[in-house]
Short mmCIF file of C-alpha atoms in Angstrom, two decimals:
data_model
loop_
_atom_site.label_atom_id
_atom_site.label_comp_id
_atom_site.label_asym_id
_atom_site.label_seq_id
_atom_site.Cartn_x
_atom_site.Cartn_y
_atom_site.Cartn_z
CA UNK A 11 -17.24 -15.25 -21.14
CA UNK A 12 -15.57 -18.10 -19.28
CA UNK A 13 -14.76 -18.25 -15.57
CA UNK A 14 -11.86 -20.39 -14.36
CA UNK A 15 -12.28 -21.31 -10.69
CA UNK A 16 -9.21 -22.40 -8.71
CA UNK A 17 -9.88 -23.98 -5.33
CA UNK A 18 -6.32 -25.20 -4.80
CA UNK A 19 -3.31 -23.73 -6.58
CA UNK A 20 -0.63 -21.06 -6.32
CA UNK A 21 -3.44 -18.50 -6.32
CA UNK A 22 -7.03 -19.10 -5.20
CA UNK A 23 -9.95 -17.40 -6.89
CA UNK A 24 -11.73 -16.83 -10.19
CA UNK A 25 -9.79 -15.94 -13.33
CA UNK A 26 -11.13 -14.78 -16.69
CA UNK A 27 -8.67 -16.51 -19.03
CA UNK A 28 -6.83 -19.80 -19.26
CA UNK A 29 -3.35 -18.27 -19.30
CA UNK A 30 -3.72 -16.81 -15.81
CA UNK A 31 -5.41 -19.98 -14.58
CA UNK A 32 -2.68 -22.24 -15.96
CA UNK A 33 0.04 -20.16 -14.30
CA UNK A 34 -1.56 -20.95 -10.94
CA UNK A 35 -2.17 -24.68 -11.47
CA UNK A 36 0.47 -25.96 -13.89
CA UNK A 37 2.91 -28.15 -11.97
CA UNK A 38 1.07 -27.55 -8.68
CA UNK A 39 0.47 -30.77 -6.74
CA UNK A 40 -3.21 -31.64 -6.21
CA UNK A 41 -4.41 -28.54 -8.05
CA UNK A 42 -8.19 -28.20 -8.10
CA UNK A 43 -9.75 -26.07 -10.84
CA UNK A 44 -12.58 -26.02 -13.36
CA UNK A 45 -14.00 -23.86 -16.15
CA UNK A 46 -17.55 -22.48 -15.86
CA UNK A 47 -19.90 -20.35 -17.94
CA UNK A 48 -21.07 -18.20 -15.00
CA UNK A 49 -19.36 -16.53 -12.05
CA UNK A 50 -21.95 -18.04 -9.71
CA UNK A 51 -21.02 -21.59 -10.73
CA UNK A 52 -17.33 -20.78 -10.33
CA UNK A 53 -17.92 -19.34 -6.87
CA UNK A 54 -19.91 -22.40 -5.83
CA UNK A 55 -17.10 -24.66 -7.00
CA UNK A 56 -14.59 -22.85 -4.81
CA UNK A 57 -16.94 -22.83 -1.83
CA UNK A 58 -17.70 -26.54 -2.25
CA UNK A 59 -14.01 -27.38 -2.34
CA UNK A 60 -13.17 -25.53 0.84
CA UNK A 61 -13.96 -26.08 4.49
CA UNK A 62 -15.40 -23.01 6.26
CA UNK A 63 -13.88 -20.83 3.59
CA UNK A 64 -10.42 -22.33 3.98
CA UNK A 65 -8.41 -24.39 1.55
CA UNK A 66 -8.65 -28.11 2.01
CA UNK A 67 -4.89 -28.45 2.05
CA UNK A 68 -3.14 -28.24 5.39
CA UNK A 69 -2.00 -24.63 5.36
CA UNK A 70 -0.13 -23.74 8.52
CA UNK A 71 -1.62 -20.27 8.56
CA UNK A 72 -3.15 -17.43 6.55
CA UNK A 73 -1.96 -13.84 6.50
CA UNK A 74 -4.07 -10.94 5.21
CA UNK A 75 -2.61 -7.97 3.35
CA UNK A 76 -4.10 -4.68 2.23
CA UNK A 77 -3.01 -1.34 0.87
CA UNK A 78 -4.85 1.92 1.24
CA UNK A 79 -4.45 5.41 -0.14
CA UNK A 80 -6.21 8.68 0.56
CA UNK A 81 -6.57 11.01 -2.45
CA UNK A 82 -5.33 8.20 -4.69
CA UNK A 83 -3.83 9.64 -7.88
CA UNK A 84 -4.06 13.22 -6.60
CA UNK A 85 -1.73 15.73 -4.98
CA UNK A 86 -1.26 15.12 -1.28
CA UNK A 87 -1.98 11.39 -1.52
CA UNK A 88 -0.99 9.25 1.46
CA UNK A 89 -0.56 5.48 1.18
CA UNK A 90 -0.20 2.84 3.86
CA UNK A 91 -0.28 -0.90 4.39
CA UNK A 92 -1.99 -3.31 6.72
CA UNK A 93 -0.82 -6.87 7.42
CA UNK A 94 -2.97 -8.99 9.71
CA UNK A 95 -1.82 -12.29 11.19
CA UNK A 96 -4.29 -12.43 14.05
CA UNK A 97 -5.74 -10.50 16.97
CA UNK A 98 -2.93 -8.97 19.08
CA UNK A 99 -0.32 -10.75 16.95
CA UNK A 100 3.04 -9.00 17.27
CA UNK A 101 3.66 -9.47 13.54
CA UNK A 102 0.72 -7.26 12.53
CA UNK A 103 1.77 -4.19 10.55
CA UNK A 104 0.22 -0.75 10.12
CA UNK A 105 2.50 1.84 8.52
CA UNK A 106 3.00 4.38 5.74
CA UNK A 107 4.90 3.40 2.63
CA UNK A 108 7.82 5.15 1.01
CA UNK A 109 8.01 6.20 -2.61
CA UNK A 110 5.00 6.50 -4.89
CA UNK A 111 1.83 7.15 -2.89
CA UNK A 112 -0.82 5.08 -4.70
CA UNK A 113 -3.16 2.27 -3.78
CA UNK A 114 -1.51 -0.23 -6.13
CA UNK A 115 1.95 0.59 -4.81
CA UNK A 116 0.65 0.01 -1.29
CA UNK A 117 -0.92 -3.35 -2.22
CA UNK A 118 2.39 -4.57 -3.66
CA UNK A 119 4.40 -3.19 -0.74
CA UNK A 120 2.15 -5.05 1.71
CA UNK A 121 2.92 -8.34 -0.03
CA UNK A 122 6.66 -7.61 -0.12
CA UNK A 123 6.68 -6.71 3.57
CA UNK A 124 4.82 -9.94 4.33
CA UNK A 125 7.49 -12.02 2.60
CA UNK A 126 10.14 -10.44 4.82
CA UNK A 127 8.13 -11.23 7.94
CA UNK A 128 7.46 -14.87 7.04
CA UNK A 129 10.94 -15.54 5.63
CA UNK A 130 11.98 -17.99 8.37
CA UNK A 131 8.70 -19.88 8.12
CA UNK A 132 9.19 -20.19 4.35
CA UNK A 133 12.67 -21.64 4.84
CA UNK A 134 11.27 -24.05 7.42
CA UNK A 135 8.75 -25.31 4.88
CA UNK A 136 5.56 -24.00 6.46
CA UNK A 137 2.60 -23.75 4.09
CA UNK A 138 1.36 -20.17 4.09
CA UNK A 139 -1.50 -18.52 2.23
CA UNK A 140 -1.38 -14.77 1.59
CA UNK A 141 -4.91 -13.39 1.24
CA UNK A 142 -5.42 -10.14 -0.70
CA UNK A 143 -8.39 -8.30 -2.16
CA UNK A 144 -6.20 -6.88 -4.93
CA UNK A 145 -6.42 -8.85 -8.17
CA UNK A 146 -3.86 -6.42 -9.57
CA UNK A 147 -1.26 -7.28 -6.94
CA UNK A 148 -1.79 -11.03 -7.19
CA UNK A 149 -1.49 -10.95 -10.98
CA UNK A 150 1.65 -8.80 -10.77
CA UNK A 151 3.25 -11.27 -8.39
CA UNK A 152 2.32 -14.33 -10.43
CA UNK A 153 1.28 -14.32 -14.09
CA UNK A 154 2.26 -10.75 -15.03
CA UNK A 155 5.52 -11.00 -13.12
CA UNK A 156 6.45 -14.17 -15.00
CA UNK A 157 5.67 -12.52 -18.33
CA UNK A 158 7.84 -9.51 -17.49
CA UNK A 159 10.66 -11.74 -16.27
CA UNK A 160 10.73 -13.59 -19.60
CA UNK A 161 11.16 -10.22 -21.31
CA UNK A 162 14.04 -9.36 -18.98
CA UNK A 163 11.88 -6.61 -17.43
CA UNK A 164 12.44 -4.56 -20.57
CA UNK A 165 8.99 -3.02 -20.30
CA UNK A 166 7.61 0.40 -19.52
CA UNK A 167 5.20 -0.34 -16.69
CA UNK A 168 3.88 1.18 -13.47
CA UNK A 169 5.45 0.08 -10.19
CA UNK A 170 8.14 -1.84 -12.07
CA UNK A 171 10.57 -2.14 -9.17
CA UNK A 172 7.85 -3.28 -6.78
CA UNK A 173 6.52 -5.86 -9.24
CA UNK A 174 10.02 -7.21 -9.86
CA UNK A 175 10.79 -7.45 -6.15
CA UNK A 176 7.48 -9.16 -5.38
CA UNK A 177 7.85 -11.64 -8.24
CA UNK A 178 11.41 -12.55 -7.24
CA UNK A 179 10.14 -13.30 -3.74
CA UNK A 180 7.25 -15.36 -5.10
CA UNK A 181 8.95 -17.55 -7.68
CA UNK A 182 10.18 -21.01 -6.68
CA UNK A 183 8.47 -20.83 -3.27
CA UNK A 184 5.75 -23.43 -3.71
CA UNK A 185 4.84 -23.42 -0.01
CA UNK A 186 3.50 -19.84 -0.30
CA UNK A 187 0.28 -19.40 -2.26
CA UNK A 188 -2.18 -16.57 -2.85
CA UNK A 189 -5.91 -16.32 -2.34
CA UNK A 190 -8.07 -13.52 -3.72
CA UNK A 191 -10.99 -12.29 -1.66
CA UNK A 192 -13.65 -9.67 -2.33
CA UNK A 193 -13.29 -6.53 -0.23
CA UNK A 194 -15.87 -5.01 2.11
CA UNK A 195 -18.35 -7.88 2.01
CA UNK A 196 -19.23 -7.60 5.72
CA UNK A 197 -18.88 -11.38 5.80
CA UNK A 198 -18.40 -13.21 9.09
CA UNK A 199 -16.19 -16.00 7.74
CA UNK A 200 -12.56 -16.08 8.85
CA UNK A 201 -11.19 -14.69 5.59
CA UNK A 202 -13.60 -11.77 5.32
CA UNK A 203 -12.83 -10.78 8.89
CA UNK A 204 -9.10 -11.14 8.26
CA UNK A 205 -9.37 -8.89 5.23
CA UNK A 206 -11.39 -6.34 7.20
CA UNK A 207 -8.72 -6.25 9.90
CA UNK A 208 -5.96 -5.73 7.33
CA UNK A 209 -8.02 -2.90 5.83
CA UNK A 210 -8.36 -1.27 9.26
CA UNK A 211 -4.60 -1.46 9.79
CA UNK A 212 -3.94 0.13 6.39
CA UNK A 213 -6.49 2.87 7.05
CA UNK A 214 -5.04 3.59 10.49
CA UNK A 215 -1.60 4.06 8.93
CA UNK A 216 -2.88 7.02 6.89
CA UNK A 217 -5.22 8.42 9.50
CA UNK A 218 -8.51 7.23 8.07
#
């Protein structure tokens, strides 16, 4: 198995095939990526190409998104989102979602909601990194979304409307990138703590 590590690209993290990796680095200025035989080597590459867990490019800020669902996939499920900009930041979000009550729907909704919040900053050219622990959501927004778009969305797929909305927000906005982070690591770096705070906001929205 090969591990493709991306330290600077449209999405940050480790990918398991070249297609997904290339979608994040092709045409991206100063992309930093490399193929490894082990996950450990790939992780070290990302860590060695960041400063205190942050990308070496001059991102204006990071925003952390999370989706949560109690009784996921069962009757009576409740789903909510958490969006964390910073401690006591007025833009932070903790609320229930409408429609399908699943964890994946919540993860996608959190990203969509974030795009609405940062819309003015995007127009003003600020460089923003959206950090999520959902590989599913990041792939839907980027590589999978592009694939579906090329097929005119003529596919039977879960969360189709959410994926289409998220992808349409993502495409052609090179100043917004994604970073994948592992959940519940109890890490004390800025990104782990940001992810934990987003998780708390999502949990609070559904009473957990």
